[in-house]
Coordinates of C-alpha atoms and ligand atoms in Angstrom, one line a residue:
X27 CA 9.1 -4.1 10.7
X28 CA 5.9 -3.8 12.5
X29 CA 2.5 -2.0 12.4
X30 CA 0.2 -2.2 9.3
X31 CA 1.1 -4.1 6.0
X32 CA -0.5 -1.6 3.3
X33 CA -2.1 -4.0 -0.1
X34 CA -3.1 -1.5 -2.9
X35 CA -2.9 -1.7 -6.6
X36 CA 0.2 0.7 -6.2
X37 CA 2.0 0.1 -3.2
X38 CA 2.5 -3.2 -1.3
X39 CA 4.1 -3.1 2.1
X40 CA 4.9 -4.5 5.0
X41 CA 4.2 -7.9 6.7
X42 CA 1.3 -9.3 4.9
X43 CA -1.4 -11.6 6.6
X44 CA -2.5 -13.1 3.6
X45 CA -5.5 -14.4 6.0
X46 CA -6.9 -11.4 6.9
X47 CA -6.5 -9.7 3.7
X48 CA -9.2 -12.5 2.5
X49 CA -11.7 -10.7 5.0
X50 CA -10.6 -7.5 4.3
X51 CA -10.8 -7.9 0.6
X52 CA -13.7 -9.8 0.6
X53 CA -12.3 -12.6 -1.7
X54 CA -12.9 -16.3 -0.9
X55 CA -10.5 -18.7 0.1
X56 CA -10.0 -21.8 -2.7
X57 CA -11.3 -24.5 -1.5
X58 CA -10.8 -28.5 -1.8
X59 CA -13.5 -28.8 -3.8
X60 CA -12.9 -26.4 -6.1
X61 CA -9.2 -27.6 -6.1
X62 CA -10.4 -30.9 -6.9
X63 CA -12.8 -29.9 -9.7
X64 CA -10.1 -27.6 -11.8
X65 CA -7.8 -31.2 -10.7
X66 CA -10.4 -33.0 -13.0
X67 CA -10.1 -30.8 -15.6
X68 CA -6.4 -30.6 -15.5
X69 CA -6.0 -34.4 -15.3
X70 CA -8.1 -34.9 -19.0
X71 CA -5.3 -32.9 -20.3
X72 CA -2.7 -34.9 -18.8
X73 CA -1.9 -32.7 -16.1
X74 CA -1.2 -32.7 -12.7
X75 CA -3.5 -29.8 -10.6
X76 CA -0.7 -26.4 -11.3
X77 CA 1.9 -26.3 -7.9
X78 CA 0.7 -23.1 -7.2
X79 CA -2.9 -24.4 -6.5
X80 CA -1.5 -26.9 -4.7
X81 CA 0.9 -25.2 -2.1
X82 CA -1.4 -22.0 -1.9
X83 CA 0.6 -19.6 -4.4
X84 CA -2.7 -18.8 -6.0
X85 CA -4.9 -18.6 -2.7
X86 CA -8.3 -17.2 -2.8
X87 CA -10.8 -16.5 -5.8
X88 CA -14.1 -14.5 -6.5
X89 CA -16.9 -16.5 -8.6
X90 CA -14.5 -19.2 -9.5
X91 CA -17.3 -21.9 -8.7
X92 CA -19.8 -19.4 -11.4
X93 CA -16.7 -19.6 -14.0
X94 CA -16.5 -23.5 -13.8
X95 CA -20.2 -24.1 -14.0
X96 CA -20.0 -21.8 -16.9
X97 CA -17.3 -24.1 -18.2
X98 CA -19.2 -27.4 -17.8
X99 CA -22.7 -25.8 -19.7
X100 CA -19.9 -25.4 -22.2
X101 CA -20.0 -22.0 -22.3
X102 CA -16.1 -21.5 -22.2
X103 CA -14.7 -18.2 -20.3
X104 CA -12.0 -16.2 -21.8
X105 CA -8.9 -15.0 -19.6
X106 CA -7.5 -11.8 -19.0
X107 CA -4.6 -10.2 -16.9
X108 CA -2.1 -7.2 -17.5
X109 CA 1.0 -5.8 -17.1
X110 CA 1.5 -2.1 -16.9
X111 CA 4.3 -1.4 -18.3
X112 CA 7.1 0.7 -16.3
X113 CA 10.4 -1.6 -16.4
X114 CA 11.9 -4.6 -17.0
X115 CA 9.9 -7.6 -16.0
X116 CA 11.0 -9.3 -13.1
X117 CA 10.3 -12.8 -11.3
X118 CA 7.4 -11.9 -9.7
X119 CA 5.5 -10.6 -12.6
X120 CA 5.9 -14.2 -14.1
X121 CA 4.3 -15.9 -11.4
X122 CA 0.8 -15.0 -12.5
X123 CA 2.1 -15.3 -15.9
X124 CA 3.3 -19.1 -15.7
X125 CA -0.6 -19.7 -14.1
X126 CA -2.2 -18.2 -16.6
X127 CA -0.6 -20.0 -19.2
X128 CA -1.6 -23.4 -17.2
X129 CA -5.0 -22.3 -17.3
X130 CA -5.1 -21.7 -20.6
X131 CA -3.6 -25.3 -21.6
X132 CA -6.0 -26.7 -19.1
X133 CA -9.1 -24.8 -20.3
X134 CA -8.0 -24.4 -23.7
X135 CA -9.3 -20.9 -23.7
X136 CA -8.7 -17.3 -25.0
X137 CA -6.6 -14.5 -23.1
X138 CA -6.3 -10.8 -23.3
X139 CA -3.8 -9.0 -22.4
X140 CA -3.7 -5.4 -21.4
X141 CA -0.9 -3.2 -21.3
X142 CA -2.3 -0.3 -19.7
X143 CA 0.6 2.2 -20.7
X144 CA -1.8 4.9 -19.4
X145 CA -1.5 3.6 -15.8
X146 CA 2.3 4.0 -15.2
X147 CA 2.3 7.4 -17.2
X148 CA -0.1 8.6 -14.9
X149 CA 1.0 7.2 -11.9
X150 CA 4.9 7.3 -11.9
X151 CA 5.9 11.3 -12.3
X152 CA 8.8 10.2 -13.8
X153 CA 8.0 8.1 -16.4
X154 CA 6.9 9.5 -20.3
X155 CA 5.2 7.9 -23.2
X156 CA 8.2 6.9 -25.0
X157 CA 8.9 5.1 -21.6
X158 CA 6.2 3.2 -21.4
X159 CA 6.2 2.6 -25.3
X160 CA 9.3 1.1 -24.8
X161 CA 8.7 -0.8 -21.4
X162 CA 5.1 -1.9 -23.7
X163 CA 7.3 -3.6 -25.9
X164 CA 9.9 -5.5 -23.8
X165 CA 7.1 -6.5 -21.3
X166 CA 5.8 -8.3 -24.4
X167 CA 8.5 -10.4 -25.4
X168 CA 8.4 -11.8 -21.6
X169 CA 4.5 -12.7 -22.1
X170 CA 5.1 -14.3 -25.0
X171 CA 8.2 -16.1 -24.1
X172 CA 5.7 -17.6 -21.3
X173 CA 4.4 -19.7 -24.1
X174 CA 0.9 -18.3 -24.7
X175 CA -0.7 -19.6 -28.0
X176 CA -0.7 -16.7 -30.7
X177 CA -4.0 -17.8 -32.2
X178 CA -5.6 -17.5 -28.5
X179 CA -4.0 -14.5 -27.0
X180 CA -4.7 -10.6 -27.7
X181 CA -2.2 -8.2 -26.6
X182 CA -4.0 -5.0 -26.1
X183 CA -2.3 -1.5 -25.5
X184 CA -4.6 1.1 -23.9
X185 CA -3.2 4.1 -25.7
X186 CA -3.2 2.2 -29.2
X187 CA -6.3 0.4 -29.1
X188 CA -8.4 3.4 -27.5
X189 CA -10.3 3.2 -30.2
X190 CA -12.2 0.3 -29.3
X191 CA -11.6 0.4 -25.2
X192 CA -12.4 4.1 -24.4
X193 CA -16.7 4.2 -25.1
X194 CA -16.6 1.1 -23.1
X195 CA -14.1 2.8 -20.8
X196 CA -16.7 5.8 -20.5
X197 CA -19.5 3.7 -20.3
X198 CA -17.6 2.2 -16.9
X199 CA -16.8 5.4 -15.4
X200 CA -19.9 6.6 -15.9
X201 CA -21.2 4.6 -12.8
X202 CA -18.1 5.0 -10.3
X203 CA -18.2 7.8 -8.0
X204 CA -15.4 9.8 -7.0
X205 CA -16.3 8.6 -3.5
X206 CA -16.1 4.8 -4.4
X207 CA -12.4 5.6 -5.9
X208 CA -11.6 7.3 -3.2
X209 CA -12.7 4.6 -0.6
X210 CA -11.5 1.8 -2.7
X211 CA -8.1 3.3 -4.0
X212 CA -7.4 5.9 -1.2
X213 CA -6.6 8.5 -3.6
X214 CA -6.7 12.4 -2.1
X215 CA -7.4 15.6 -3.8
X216 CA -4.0 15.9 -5.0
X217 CA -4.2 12.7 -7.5
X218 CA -4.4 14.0 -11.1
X219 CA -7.5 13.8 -13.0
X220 CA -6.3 10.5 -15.5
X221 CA -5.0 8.4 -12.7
X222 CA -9.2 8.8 -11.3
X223 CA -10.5 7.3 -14.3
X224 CA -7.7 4.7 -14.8
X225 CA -10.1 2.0 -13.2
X226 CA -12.5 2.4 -16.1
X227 CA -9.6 1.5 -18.9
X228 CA -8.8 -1.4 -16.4
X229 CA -12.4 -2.5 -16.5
X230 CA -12.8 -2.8 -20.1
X231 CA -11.0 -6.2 -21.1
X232 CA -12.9 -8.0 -18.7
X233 CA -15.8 -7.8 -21.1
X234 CA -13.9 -5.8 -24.2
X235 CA -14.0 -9.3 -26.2
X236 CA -17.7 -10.1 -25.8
X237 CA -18.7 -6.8 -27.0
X238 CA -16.0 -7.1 -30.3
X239 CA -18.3 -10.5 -31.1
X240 CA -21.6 -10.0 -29.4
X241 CA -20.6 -13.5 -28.0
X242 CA -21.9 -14.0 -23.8
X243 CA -18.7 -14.9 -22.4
X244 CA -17.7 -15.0 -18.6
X245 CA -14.4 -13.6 -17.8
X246 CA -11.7 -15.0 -15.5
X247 CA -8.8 -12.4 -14.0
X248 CA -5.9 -14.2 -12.2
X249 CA -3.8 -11.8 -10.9
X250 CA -1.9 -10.4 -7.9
X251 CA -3.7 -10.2 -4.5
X252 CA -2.7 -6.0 -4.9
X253 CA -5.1 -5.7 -7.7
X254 CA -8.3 -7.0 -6.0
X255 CA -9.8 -3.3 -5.8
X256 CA -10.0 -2.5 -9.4
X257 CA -12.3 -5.1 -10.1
X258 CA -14.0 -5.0 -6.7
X259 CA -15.3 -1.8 -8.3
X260 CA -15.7 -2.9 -11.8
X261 CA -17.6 -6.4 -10.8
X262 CA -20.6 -4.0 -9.4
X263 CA -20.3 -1.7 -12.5
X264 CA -20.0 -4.9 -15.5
X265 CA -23.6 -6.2 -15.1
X266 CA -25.0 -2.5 -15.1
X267 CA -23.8 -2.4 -18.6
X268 CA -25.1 -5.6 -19.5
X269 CA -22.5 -8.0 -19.0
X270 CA -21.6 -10.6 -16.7
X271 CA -19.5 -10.1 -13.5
X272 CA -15.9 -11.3 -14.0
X273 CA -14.6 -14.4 -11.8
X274 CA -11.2 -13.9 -10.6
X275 CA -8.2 -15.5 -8.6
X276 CA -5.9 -14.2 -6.6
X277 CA -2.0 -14.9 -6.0
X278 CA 0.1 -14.2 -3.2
X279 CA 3.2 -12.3 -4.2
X280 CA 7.1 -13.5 -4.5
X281 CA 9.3 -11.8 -2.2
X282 CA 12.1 -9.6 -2.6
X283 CA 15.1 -11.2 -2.1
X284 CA 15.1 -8.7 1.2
X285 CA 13.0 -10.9 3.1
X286 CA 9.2 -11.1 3.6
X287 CA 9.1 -8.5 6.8
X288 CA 11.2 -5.5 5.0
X289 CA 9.1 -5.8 1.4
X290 CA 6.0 -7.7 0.8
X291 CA 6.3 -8.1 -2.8
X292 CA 8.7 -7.7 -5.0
X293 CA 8.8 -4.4 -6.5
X294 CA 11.6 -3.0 -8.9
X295 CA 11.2 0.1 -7.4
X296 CA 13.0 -1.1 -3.9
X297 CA 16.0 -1.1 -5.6
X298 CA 17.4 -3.3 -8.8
X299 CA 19.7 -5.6 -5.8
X300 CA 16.0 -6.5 -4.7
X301 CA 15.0 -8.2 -7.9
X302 CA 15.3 -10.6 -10.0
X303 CA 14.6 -9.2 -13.8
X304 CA 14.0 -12.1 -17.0
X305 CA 17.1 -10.1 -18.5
X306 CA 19.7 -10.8 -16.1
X307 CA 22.6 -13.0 -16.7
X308 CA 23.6 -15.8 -14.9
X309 CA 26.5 -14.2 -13.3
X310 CA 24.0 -11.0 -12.3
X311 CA 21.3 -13.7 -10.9
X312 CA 24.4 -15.6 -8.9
X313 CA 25.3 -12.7 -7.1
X314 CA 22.0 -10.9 -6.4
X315 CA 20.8 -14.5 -4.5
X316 CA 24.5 -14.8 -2.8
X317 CA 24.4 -11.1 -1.7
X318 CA 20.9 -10.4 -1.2
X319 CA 18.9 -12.7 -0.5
X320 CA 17.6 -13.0 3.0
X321 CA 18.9 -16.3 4.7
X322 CA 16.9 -18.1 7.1
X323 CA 20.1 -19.7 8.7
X324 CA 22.0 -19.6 11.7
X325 CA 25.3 -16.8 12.5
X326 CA 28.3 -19.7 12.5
X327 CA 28.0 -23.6 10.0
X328 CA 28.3 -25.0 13.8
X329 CA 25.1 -23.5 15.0
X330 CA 23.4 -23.8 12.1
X331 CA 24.6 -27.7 12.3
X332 CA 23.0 -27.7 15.6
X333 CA 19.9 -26.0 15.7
X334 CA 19.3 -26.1 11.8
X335 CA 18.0 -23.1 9.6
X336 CA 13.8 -21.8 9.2
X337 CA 12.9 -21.9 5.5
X338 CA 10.3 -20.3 6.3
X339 CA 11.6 -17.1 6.3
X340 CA 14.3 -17.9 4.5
X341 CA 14.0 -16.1 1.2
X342 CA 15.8 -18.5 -1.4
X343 CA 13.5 -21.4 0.4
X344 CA 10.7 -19.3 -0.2
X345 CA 11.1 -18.5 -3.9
X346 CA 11.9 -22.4 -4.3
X347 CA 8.4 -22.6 -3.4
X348 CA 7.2 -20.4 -6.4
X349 CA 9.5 -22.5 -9.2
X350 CA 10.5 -25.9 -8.1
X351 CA 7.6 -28.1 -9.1
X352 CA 8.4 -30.9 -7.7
X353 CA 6.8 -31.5 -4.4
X354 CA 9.5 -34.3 -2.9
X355 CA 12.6 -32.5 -4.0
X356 CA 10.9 -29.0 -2.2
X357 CA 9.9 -31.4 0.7
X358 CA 13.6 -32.7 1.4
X359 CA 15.0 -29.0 0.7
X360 CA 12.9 -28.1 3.8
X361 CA 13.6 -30.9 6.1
X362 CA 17.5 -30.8 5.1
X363 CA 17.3 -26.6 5.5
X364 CA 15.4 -27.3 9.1
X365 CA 17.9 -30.1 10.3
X366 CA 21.0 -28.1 9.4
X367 CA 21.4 -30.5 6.8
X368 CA 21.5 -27.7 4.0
X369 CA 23.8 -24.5 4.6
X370 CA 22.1 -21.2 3.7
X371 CA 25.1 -21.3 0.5
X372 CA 23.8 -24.7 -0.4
X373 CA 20.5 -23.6 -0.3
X374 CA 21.1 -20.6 -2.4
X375 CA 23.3 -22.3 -4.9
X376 CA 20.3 -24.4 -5.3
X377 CA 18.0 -21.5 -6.3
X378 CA 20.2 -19.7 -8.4
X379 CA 20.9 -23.5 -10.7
X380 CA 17.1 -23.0 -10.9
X381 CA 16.7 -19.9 -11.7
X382 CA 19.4 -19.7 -14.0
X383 CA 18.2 -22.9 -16.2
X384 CA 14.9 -21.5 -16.0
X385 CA 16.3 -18.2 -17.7
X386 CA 18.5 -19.4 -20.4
X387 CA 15.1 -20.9 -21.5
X388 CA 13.2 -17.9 -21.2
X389 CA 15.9 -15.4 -22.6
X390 CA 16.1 -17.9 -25.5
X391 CA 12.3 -17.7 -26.1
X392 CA 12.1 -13.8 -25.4
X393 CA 14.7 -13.8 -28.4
X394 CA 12.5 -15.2 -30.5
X395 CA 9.5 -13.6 -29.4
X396 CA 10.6 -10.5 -31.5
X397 CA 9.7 -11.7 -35.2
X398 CA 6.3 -12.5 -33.7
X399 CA 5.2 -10.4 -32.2
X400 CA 2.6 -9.2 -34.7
X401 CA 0.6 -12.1 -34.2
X402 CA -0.3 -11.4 -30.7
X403 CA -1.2 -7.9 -31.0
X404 CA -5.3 -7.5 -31.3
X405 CA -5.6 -5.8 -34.9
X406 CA -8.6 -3.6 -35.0
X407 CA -11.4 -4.8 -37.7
X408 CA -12.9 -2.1 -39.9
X409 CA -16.4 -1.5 -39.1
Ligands
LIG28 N1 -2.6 -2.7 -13.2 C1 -1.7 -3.8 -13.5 C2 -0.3 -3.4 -13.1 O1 0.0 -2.5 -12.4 C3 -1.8 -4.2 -14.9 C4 -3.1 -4.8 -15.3 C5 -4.1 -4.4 -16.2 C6 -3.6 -6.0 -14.8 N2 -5.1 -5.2 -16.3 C7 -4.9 -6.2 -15.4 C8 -3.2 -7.0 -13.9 C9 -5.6 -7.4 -15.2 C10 -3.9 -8.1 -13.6 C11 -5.1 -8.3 -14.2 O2 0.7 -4.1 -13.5

């Protein structure tokens, strides 16, 4: 495919040129040195700086440099992302997921968590409450099954805890334009009236928990690349209101197993063969990678022998690079793949062990995630 890649909070496609999204966006490209200063603070907890930092997944920032000065005053940040809710989680959703929970072992800091059920209600026509009630609820188990610590995470769901989000919400909106929403989100005159304001509800965790204890913390976002506009806008709007600008850092996105030219990011909505979901059984995940995903390989074994396959489009390589830490094993996967070495069904039986192991795991924690998930919901204290 050709022409334009498109990068918006709700639609993502196209070949993406991650490069020239950083000047587009306006985001900053993460340097060595702060690579080698989050390294530091990583290696005082026994760790090694997070694969994702190191190969790129996680690729540009804003104010990260602000948040880590911040963090050596020690005046710690607290973290926030989201999921809004409208399906199963999938692979890709992890990804900033299995970050976030590295950064909060690192840092040893708080997260929130929004579920902004609002969003996909008011942006997917065919989606109702109870839908995204229910999609609220299984989205949960997968955070939690990530491994976040229930005393330091805060689940927050916009439509339950409106209560304490919607006068901050208001107090947001108040200073976005319908012009800047326009220009930043490309909405027309046919978007309906909620899915305007959205960004304001969006806005709100990113200082939500320093006005719940009058405490001056700054906020870090990681997220998906796609969701750079929201707080593009709310970054100008936070310190009108009193409060710092959130930092924030920004992740490429995994694939569909389609290949990187048809679908830049992996959506559910291309199709359920195009995914991955944390639900899927081993024999679902073995056939989706055999039949779908995009091989990188030559037509015949013998060509393939001779002039070797390119990992680099090759999608099972790819997603190799998102959940094989280990940076000799990835290293001899490529040069084996490239010399012909590796055959595309080698390759892919490779990726689905992974993913498989990785799942059991996961599907074992998202199991028990259910008897606590109290514990991570934010309960609203009586004035
Ligand atoms: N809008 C996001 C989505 O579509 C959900 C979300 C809410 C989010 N707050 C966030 C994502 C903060 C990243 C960071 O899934």
């Amino acid at each position: 495919m050709t022409g334009k890649a498109t990068v918006t909070p709700w639609e993502v496609k196209g070949n993406i040129d991650y490069d020239k999204l950083i000047k587009e966006f306006g985001v900053s490209k993460i340097d060595d040195e702060l690579l080698s200063r989050i390294e530091k603070h990583a290696k005082k907890k026994g760790l090694e700086l997070h694969h994702m930092l190191r190969r790129g997944i996680f690729f540009a920032h804003r104010d990260l440099k602000f948040i880590l000065d911040e963090y050596e005053k020690g005046n710690k940040f607290f973290l926030y992302t989201g999921r809004a809710p409208s399906g199963h989680t999938h692979m890709g959703h992890l990804v900033p997921w299995m970050f976030t929970k590295w950064l909060q072992d690192v840092f040893d800091v708080e997260l929130w968590f929004q579920f902004p059920d609002d969003e996909k209600f008011l942006f997917k026509k065919e989606l109702s409450l109870d839908d995204t009630k229910k999609f609220t609820y299984e989205n949960m188990l997968d955070v939690i099954a990530v491994g976040f610590d229930p005393k330091k995470t805060h689940f927050i769901v916009d439509t339950e805890h409106a209560g304490i989000m919607y006068k901050e919400a208001l107090k947001v909106a108040k200073c976005i334009t319908f012009s800047t929403a326009k220009s930043a989100f490309g909405f027309t005159n046919e978007q309906n009236l909620g899915a305007i304001f959205y960004t304001a509800m969006q806005a709100v965790p990113a200082f939500l928990p320093n006005v719940l204890d009058g405490s001056r913390r700054p906020c870090l976002i990681p997220h998906a690349i796609d969701q750079d506009p929201h707080f593009r806008v709310s970054r100008d709007v936070i310190p009108k209101i009193g409060y710092d600008k959130p930092g924030s850092i920004q992740c490429r996105f995994l694939p569909g197993l389609g290949g990187m030219i048809s679908d830049g990011k992996m959506s559910s909505s291309s199709g359920d063969n195009a995914t991955v979901f944390t639900i899927d059984d081993a024999k679902t995940v073995k056939k989706k990678i055999n039949k779908y995903a995009f091989s990188g390989g030559q037509a015949t074994i013998e060509e393939h022998r001779e002039k070797g396959g390119n990992p680099d489009i090759d999608v099972s390589y790819q997603w190799m690079t998102f959940f094989e830490e280990d940076d000799e094993q990835l290293k001899k996967l490529y040069s084996d793949y490239s010399s012909g070495k590796l055959l595309s069904g080698e390759l892919k039986s490779i990726l689905i062990e992974k993913l498989n192991s990785f799942l059991a795991g996961h599907q074992e924690r998202r199991e028990k995630a259910k008897k606590v998930i109290d514990k991570y919901i934010y309960r609203i204290k009586s004035p």
